mmCIF file of C-alpha atoms in Angstrom:
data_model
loop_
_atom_site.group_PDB
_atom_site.id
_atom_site.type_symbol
_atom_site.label_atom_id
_atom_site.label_comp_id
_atom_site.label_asym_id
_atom_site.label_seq_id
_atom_site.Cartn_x
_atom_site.Cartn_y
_atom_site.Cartn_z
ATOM 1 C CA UNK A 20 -31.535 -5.810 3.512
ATOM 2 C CA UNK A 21 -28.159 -6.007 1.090
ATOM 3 C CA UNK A 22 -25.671 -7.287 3.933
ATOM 4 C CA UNK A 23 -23.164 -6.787 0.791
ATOM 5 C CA UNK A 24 -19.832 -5.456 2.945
ATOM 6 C CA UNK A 25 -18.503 -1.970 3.013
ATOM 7 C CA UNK A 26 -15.883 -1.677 0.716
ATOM 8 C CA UNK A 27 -12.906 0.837 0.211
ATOM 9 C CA UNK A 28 -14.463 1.426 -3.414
ATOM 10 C CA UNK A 29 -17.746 2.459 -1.675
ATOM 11 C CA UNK A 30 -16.143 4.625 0.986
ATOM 12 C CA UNK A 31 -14.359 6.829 -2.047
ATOM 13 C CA UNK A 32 -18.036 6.849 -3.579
ATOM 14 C CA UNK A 33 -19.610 7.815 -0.958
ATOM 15 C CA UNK A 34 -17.130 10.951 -0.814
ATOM 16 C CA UNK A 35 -17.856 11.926 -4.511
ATOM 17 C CA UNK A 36 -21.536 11.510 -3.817
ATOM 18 C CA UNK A 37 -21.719 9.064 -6.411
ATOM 19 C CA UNK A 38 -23.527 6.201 -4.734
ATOM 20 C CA UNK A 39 -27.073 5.430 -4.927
ATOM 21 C CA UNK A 40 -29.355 6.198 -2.236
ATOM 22 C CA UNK A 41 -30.195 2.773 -0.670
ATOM 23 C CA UNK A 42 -25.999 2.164 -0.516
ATOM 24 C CA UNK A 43 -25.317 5.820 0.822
ATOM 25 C CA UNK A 44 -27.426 5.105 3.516
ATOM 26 C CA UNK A 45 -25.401 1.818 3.981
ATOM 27 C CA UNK A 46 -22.344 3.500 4.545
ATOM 28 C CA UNK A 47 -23.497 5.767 6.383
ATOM 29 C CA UNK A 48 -25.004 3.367 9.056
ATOM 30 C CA UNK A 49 -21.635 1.960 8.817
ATOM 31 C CA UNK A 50 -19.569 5.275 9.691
ATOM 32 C CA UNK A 51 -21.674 5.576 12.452
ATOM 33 C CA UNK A 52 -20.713 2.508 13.931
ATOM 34 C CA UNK A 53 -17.092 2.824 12.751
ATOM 35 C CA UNK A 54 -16.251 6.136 14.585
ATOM 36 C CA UNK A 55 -12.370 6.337 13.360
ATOM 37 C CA UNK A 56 -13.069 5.300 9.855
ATOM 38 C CA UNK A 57 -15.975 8.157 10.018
ATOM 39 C CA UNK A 58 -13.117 10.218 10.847
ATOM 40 C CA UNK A 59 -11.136 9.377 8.444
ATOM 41 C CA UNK A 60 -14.110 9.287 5.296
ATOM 42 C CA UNK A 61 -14.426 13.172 6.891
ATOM 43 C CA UNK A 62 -11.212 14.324 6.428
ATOM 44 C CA UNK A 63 -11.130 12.725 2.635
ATOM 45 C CA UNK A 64 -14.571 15.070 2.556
ATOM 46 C CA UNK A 65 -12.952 18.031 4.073
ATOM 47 C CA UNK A 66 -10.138 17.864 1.234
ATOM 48 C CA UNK A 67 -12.295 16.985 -1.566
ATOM 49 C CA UNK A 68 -14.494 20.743 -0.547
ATOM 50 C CA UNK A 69 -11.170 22.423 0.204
ATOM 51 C CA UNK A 70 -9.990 21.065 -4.181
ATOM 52 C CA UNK A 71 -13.412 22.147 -5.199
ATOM 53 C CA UNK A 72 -12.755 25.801 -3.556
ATOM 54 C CA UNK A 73 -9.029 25.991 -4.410
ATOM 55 C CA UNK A 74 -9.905 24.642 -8.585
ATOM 56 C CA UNK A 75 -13.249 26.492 -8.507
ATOM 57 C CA UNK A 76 -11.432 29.839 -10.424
ATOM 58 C CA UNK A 77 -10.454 27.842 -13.385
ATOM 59 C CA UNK A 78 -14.209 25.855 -14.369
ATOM 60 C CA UNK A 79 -15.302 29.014 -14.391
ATOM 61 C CA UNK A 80 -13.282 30.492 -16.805
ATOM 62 C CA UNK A 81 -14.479 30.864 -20.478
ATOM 63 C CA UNK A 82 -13.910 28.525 -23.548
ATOM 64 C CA UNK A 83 -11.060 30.170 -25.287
ATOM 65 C CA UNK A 84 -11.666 30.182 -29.157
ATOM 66 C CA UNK A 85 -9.245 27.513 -29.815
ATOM 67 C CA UNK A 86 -11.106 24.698 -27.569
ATOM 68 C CA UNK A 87 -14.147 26.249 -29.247
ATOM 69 C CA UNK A 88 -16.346 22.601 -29.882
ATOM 70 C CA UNK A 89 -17.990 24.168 -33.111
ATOM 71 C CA UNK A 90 -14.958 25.345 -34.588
ATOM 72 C CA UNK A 91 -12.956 22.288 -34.010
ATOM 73 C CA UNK A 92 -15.693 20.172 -35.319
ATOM 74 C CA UNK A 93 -15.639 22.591 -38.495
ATOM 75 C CA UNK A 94 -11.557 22.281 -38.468
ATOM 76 C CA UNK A 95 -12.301 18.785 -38.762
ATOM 77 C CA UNK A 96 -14.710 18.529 -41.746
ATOM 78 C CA UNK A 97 -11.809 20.202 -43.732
ATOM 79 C CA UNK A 98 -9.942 17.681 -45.852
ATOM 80 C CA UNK A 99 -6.481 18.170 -44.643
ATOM 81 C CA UNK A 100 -6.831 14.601 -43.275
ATOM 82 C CA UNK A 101 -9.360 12.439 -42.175
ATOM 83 C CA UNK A 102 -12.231 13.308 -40.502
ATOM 84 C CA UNK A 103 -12.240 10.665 -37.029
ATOM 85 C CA UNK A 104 -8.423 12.312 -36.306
ATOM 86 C CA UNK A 105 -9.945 15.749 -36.524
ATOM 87 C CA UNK A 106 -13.104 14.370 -34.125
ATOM 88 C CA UNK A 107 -10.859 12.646 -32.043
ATOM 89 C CA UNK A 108 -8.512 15.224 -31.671
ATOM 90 C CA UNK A 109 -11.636 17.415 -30.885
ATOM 91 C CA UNK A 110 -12.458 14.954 -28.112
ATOM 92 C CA UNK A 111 -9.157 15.190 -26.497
ATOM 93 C CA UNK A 112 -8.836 19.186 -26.500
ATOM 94 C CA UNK A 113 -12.261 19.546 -24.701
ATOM 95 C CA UNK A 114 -11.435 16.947 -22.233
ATOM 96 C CA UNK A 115 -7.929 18.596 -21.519
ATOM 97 C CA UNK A 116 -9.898 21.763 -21.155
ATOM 98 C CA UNK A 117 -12.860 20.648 -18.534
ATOM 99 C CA UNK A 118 -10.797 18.794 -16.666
ATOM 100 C CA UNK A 119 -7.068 20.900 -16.267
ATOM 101 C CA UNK A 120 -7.932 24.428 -17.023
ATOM 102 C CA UNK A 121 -7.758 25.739 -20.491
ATOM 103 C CA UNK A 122 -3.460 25.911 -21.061
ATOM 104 C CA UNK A 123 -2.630 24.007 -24.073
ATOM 105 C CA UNK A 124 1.193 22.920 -22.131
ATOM 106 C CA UNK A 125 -1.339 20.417 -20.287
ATOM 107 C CA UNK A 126 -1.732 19.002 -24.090
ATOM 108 C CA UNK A 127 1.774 17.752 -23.866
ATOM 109 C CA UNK A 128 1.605 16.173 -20.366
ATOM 110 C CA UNK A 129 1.445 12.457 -19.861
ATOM 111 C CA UNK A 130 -1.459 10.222 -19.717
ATOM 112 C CA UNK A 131 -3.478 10.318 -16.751
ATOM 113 C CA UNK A 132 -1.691 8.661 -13.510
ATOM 114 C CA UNK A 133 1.773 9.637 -14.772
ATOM 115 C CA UNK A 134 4.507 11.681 -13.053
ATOM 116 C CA UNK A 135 2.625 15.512 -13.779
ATOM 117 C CA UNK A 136 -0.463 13.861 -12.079
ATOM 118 C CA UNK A 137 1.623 12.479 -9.301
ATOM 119 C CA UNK A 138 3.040 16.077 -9.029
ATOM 120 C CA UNK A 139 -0.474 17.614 -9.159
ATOM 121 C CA UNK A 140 -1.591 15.220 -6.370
ATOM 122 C CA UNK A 141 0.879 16.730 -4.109
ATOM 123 C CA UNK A 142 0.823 20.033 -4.607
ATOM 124 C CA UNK A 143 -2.719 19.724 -3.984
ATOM 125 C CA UNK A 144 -2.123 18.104 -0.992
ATOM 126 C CA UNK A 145 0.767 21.104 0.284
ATOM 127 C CA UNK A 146 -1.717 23.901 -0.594
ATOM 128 C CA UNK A 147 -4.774 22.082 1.649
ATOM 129 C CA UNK A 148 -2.288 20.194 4.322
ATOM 130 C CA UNK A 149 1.091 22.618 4.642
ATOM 131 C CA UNK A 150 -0.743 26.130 5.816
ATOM 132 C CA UNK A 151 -2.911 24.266 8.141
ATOM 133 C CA UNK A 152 -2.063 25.590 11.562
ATOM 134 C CA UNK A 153 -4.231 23.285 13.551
ATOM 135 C CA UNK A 154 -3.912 19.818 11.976
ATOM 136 C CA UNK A 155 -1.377 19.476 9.417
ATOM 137 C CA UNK A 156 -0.910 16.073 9.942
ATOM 138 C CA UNK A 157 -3.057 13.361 11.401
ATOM 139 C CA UNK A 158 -0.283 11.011 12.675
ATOM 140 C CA UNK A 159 2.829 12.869 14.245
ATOM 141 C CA UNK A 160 6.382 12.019 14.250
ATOM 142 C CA UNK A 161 5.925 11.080 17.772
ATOM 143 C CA UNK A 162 4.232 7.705 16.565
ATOM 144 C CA UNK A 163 6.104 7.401 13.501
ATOM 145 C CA UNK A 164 6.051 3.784 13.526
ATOM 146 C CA UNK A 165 2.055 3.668 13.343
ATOM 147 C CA UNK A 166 1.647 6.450 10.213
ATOM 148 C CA UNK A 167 4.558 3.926 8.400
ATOM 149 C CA UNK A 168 2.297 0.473 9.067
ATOM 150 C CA UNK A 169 -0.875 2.892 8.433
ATOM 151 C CA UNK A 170 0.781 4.569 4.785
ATOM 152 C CA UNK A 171 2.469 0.708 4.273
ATOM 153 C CA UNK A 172 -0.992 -1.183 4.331
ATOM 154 C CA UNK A 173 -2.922 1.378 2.419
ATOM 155 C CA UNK A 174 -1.005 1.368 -0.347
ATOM 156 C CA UNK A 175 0.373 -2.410 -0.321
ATOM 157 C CA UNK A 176 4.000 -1.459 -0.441
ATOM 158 C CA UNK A 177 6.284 -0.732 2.793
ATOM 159 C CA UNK A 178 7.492 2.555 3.090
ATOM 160 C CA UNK A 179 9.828 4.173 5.041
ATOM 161 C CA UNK A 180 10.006 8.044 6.148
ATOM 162 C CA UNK A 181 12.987 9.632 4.677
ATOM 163 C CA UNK A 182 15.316 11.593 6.927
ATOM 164 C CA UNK A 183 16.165 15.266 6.573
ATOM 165 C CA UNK A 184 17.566 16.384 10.052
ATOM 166 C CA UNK A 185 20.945 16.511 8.471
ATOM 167 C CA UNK A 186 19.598 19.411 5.853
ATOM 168 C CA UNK A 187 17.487 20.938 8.869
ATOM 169 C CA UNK A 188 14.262 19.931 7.984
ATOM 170 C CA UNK A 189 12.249 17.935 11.175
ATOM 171 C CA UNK A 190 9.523 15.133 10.267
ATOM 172 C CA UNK A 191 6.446 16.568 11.334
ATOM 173 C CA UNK A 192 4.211 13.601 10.633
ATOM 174 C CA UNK A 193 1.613 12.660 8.083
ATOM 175 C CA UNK A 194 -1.375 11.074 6.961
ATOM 176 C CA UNK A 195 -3.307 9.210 4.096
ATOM 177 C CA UNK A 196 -5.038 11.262 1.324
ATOM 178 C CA UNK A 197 -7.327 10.404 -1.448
ATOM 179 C CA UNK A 198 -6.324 11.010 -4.799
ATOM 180 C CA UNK A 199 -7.850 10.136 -8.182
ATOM 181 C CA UNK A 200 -5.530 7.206 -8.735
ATOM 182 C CA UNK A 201 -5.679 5.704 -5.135
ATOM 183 C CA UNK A 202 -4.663 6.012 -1.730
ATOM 184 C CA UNK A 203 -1.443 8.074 -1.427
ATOM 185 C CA UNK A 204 0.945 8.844 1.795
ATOM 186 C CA UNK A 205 1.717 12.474 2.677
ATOM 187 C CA UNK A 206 4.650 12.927 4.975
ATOM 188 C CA UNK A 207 5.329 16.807 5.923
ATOM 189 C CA UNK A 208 8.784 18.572 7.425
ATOM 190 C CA UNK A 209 9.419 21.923 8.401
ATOM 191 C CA UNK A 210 12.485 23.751 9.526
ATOM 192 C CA UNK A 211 13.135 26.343 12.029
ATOM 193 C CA UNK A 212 11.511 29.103 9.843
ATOM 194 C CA UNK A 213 8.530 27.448 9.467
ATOM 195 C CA UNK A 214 9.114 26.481 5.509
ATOM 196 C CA UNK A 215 6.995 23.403 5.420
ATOM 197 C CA UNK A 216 7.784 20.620 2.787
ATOM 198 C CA UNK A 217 5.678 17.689 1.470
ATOM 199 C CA UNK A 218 6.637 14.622 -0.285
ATOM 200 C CA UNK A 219 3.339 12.227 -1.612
ATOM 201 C CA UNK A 220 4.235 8.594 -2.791
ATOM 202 C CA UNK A 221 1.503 6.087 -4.344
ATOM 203 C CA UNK A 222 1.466 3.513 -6.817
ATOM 204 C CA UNK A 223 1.963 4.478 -10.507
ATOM 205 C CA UNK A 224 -0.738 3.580 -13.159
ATOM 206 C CA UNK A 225 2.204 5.222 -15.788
ATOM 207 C CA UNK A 226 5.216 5.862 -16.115
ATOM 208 C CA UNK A 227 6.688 3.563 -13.444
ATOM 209 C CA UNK A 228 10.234 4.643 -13.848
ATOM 210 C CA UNK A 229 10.780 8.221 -13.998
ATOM 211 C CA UNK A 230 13.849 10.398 -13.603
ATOM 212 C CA UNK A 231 13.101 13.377 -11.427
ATOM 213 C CA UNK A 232 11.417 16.068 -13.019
ATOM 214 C CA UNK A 233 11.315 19.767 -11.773
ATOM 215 C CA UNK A 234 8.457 21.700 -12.427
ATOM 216 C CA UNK A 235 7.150 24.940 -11.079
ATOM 217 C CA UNK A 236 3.263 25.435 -9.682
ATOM 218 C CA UNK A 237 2.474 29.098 -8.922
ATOM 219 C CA UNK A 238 4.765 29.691 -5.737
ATOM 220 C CA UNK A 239 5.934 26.497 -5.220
ATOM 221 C CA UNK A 240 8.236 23.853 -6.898
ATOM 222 C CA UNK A 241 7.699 20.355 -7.029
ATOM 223 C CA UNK A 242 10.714 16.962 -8.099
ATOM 224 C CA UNK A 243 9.107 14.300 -8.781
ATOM 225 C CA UNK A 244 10.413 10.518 -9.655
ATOM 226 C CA UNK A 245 9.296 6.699 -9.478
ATOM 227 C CA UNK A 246 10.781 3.671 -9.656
ATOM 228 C CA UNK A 247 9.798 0.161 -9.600
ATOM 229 C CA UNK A 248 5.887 1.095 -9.850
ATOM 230 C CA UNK A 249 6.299 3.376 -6.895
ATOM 231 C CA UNK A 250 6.009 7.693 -7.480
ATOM 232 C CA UNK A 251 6.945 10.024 -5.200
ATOM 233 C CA UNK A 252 7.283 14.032 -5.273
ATOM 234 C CA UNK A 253 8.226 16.700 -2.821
ATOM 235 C CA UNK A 254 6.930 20.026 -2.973
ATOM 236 C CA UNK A 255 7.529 23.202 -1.450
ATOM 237 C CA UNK A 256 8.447 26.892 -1.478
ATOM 238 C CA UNK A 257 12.083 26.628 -2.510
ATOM 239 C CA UNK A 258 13.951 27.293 -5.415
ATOM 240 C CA UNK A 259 15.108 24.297 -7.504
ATOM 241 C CA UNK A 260 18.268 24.517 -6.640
ATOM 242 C CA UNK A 261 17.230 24.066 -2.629
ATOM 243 C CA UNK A 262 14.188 21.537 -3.280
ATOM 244 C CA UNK A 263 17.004 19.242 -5.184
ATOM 245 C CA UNK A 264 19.603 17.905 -2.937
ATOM 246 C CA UNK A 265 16.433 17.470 -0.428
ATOM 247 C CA UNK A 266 14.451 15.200 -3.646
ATOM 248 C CA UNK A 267 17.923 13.616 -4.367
ATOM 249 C CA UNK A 268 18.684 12.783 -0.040
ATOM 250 C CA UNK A 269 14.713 11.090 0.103
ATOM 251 C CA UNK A 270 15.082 8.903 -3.006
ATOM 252 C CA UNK A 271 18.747 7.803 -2.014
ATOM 253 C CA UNK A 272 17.189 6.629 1.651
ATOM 254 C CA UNK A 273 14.336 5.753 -0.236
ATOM 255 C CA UNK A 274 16.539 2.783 -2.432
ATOM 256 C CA UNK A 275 18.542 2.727 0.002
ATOM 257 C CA UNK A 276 16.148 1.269 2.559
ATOM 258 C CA UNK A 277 13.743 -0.564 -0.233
#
């Protein structure tokens, strides 16, 4: 029997179902004698179903003519330059297209692990974490001290958990989430309306240092930043000129306590 050890690698694959089946059935003997990582490796399965639902609208929408493969490989056979920038170009349309719906704005985003996808991560993570009226969070405020040494070692950086008392937002708690670029921390707030907030931080494959950026995403807005290799970005259902001053209080603890 492969007495290879369970790795962090093979508990992501065995969420995206990509391992084989001798392996799968590794990890799976291991989750059963691992109760809280089996826990854990569920609720990274809950949120990958609850993506899958919440992005399932936009695979299924049709090819617009523009991202048309045919026609862009015919666009490119025309001499207006050469032929592998055409095919290349071709590549790079469908593959914006399959994977971020078919808006041509996503052709102007960063490459993949930048600030947008940092922002994408955690709006993601407000639309399957923030409504939840059960479990929002898996670690509460009440044992802040544990989600900080939890988030800290996940992602090999120490955090800290910004305060917003002063702008009337509580800490509710938080959690560790799967994204595509790695482990990220989720920390959630609310205030006495019930207006939740979250703020995800990871590691940054690009663009390492980034001034905040503002961007909307359907009824929500999200700031987003990162310095020194770290990213961070706080979403929720405020106008800009709310969210702001909340972004600008967490990075200035943020440096502050770094």
């Amino acid at each position: 029997m492969n007495n290879r050890p369970i790795t962090e690698d093979d508990l992501h694959a065995y969420v995206d179902q990509a391992l084989s089946t001798a392996r799968r059935d590794q990890v799976a003997q291991y989750l059963e004698q691992h109760p809280d990582e089996a826990e854990r490796i569920a609720s990274y399965r809950k949120q990958r179903d609850q993506l899958r639902s919440a992005l399932a609208p936009i695979s299924e929408e049709p090819v617009p003519p523009e991202l048309n493969l045919a026609r862009m490989l015919d666009s490119a056979r025309r001499p207006r330059f050469p032929v592998w920038r055409s095919a290349a170009a071709a590549v790079v349309l469908l593959a914006v297209g399959l994977t971020g719906g078919w808006s041509l704005q996503t052709l102007s985003q960063p490459a993949t692990g930048g600030i947008i996808a940092l922002a994408d991560e955690a709006t993601y993570s407000y639309q399957v974490y923030a409504g939840d009226k059960g479990r929002p969070v898996e670690i509460k405020a009440s044992d802040q001290d544990s989600l900080v040494k939890w988030v800290s070692n996940r992602l090999g950086h120490n955090v800290s958990v910004p305060d917003l008392t002063g702008s009337g937002y509580r800490f509710m708690g938080g959690r560790v989430v799967a994204t595509a670029h790695g482990p990220a921390g989720m920390f959630m707030y609310d205030d006495d309306n019930g207006t939740r907030l979250v703020m995800l931080t990871r590691a940054m494959a690009a663009d390492k240092n980034s001034p905040m950026l503002s961007q909307s995403a359907g009824l929500v807005q999200r700031i987003s930043w990162s310095k020194a290799g770290i990213g961070y970005s706080l979403v929720g259902p405020l106008s800009t000129e709310v969210l702001n001053p909340l972004a600008n209080e967490m990075r200035r603890q943020i440096e502050t306590n770094a």
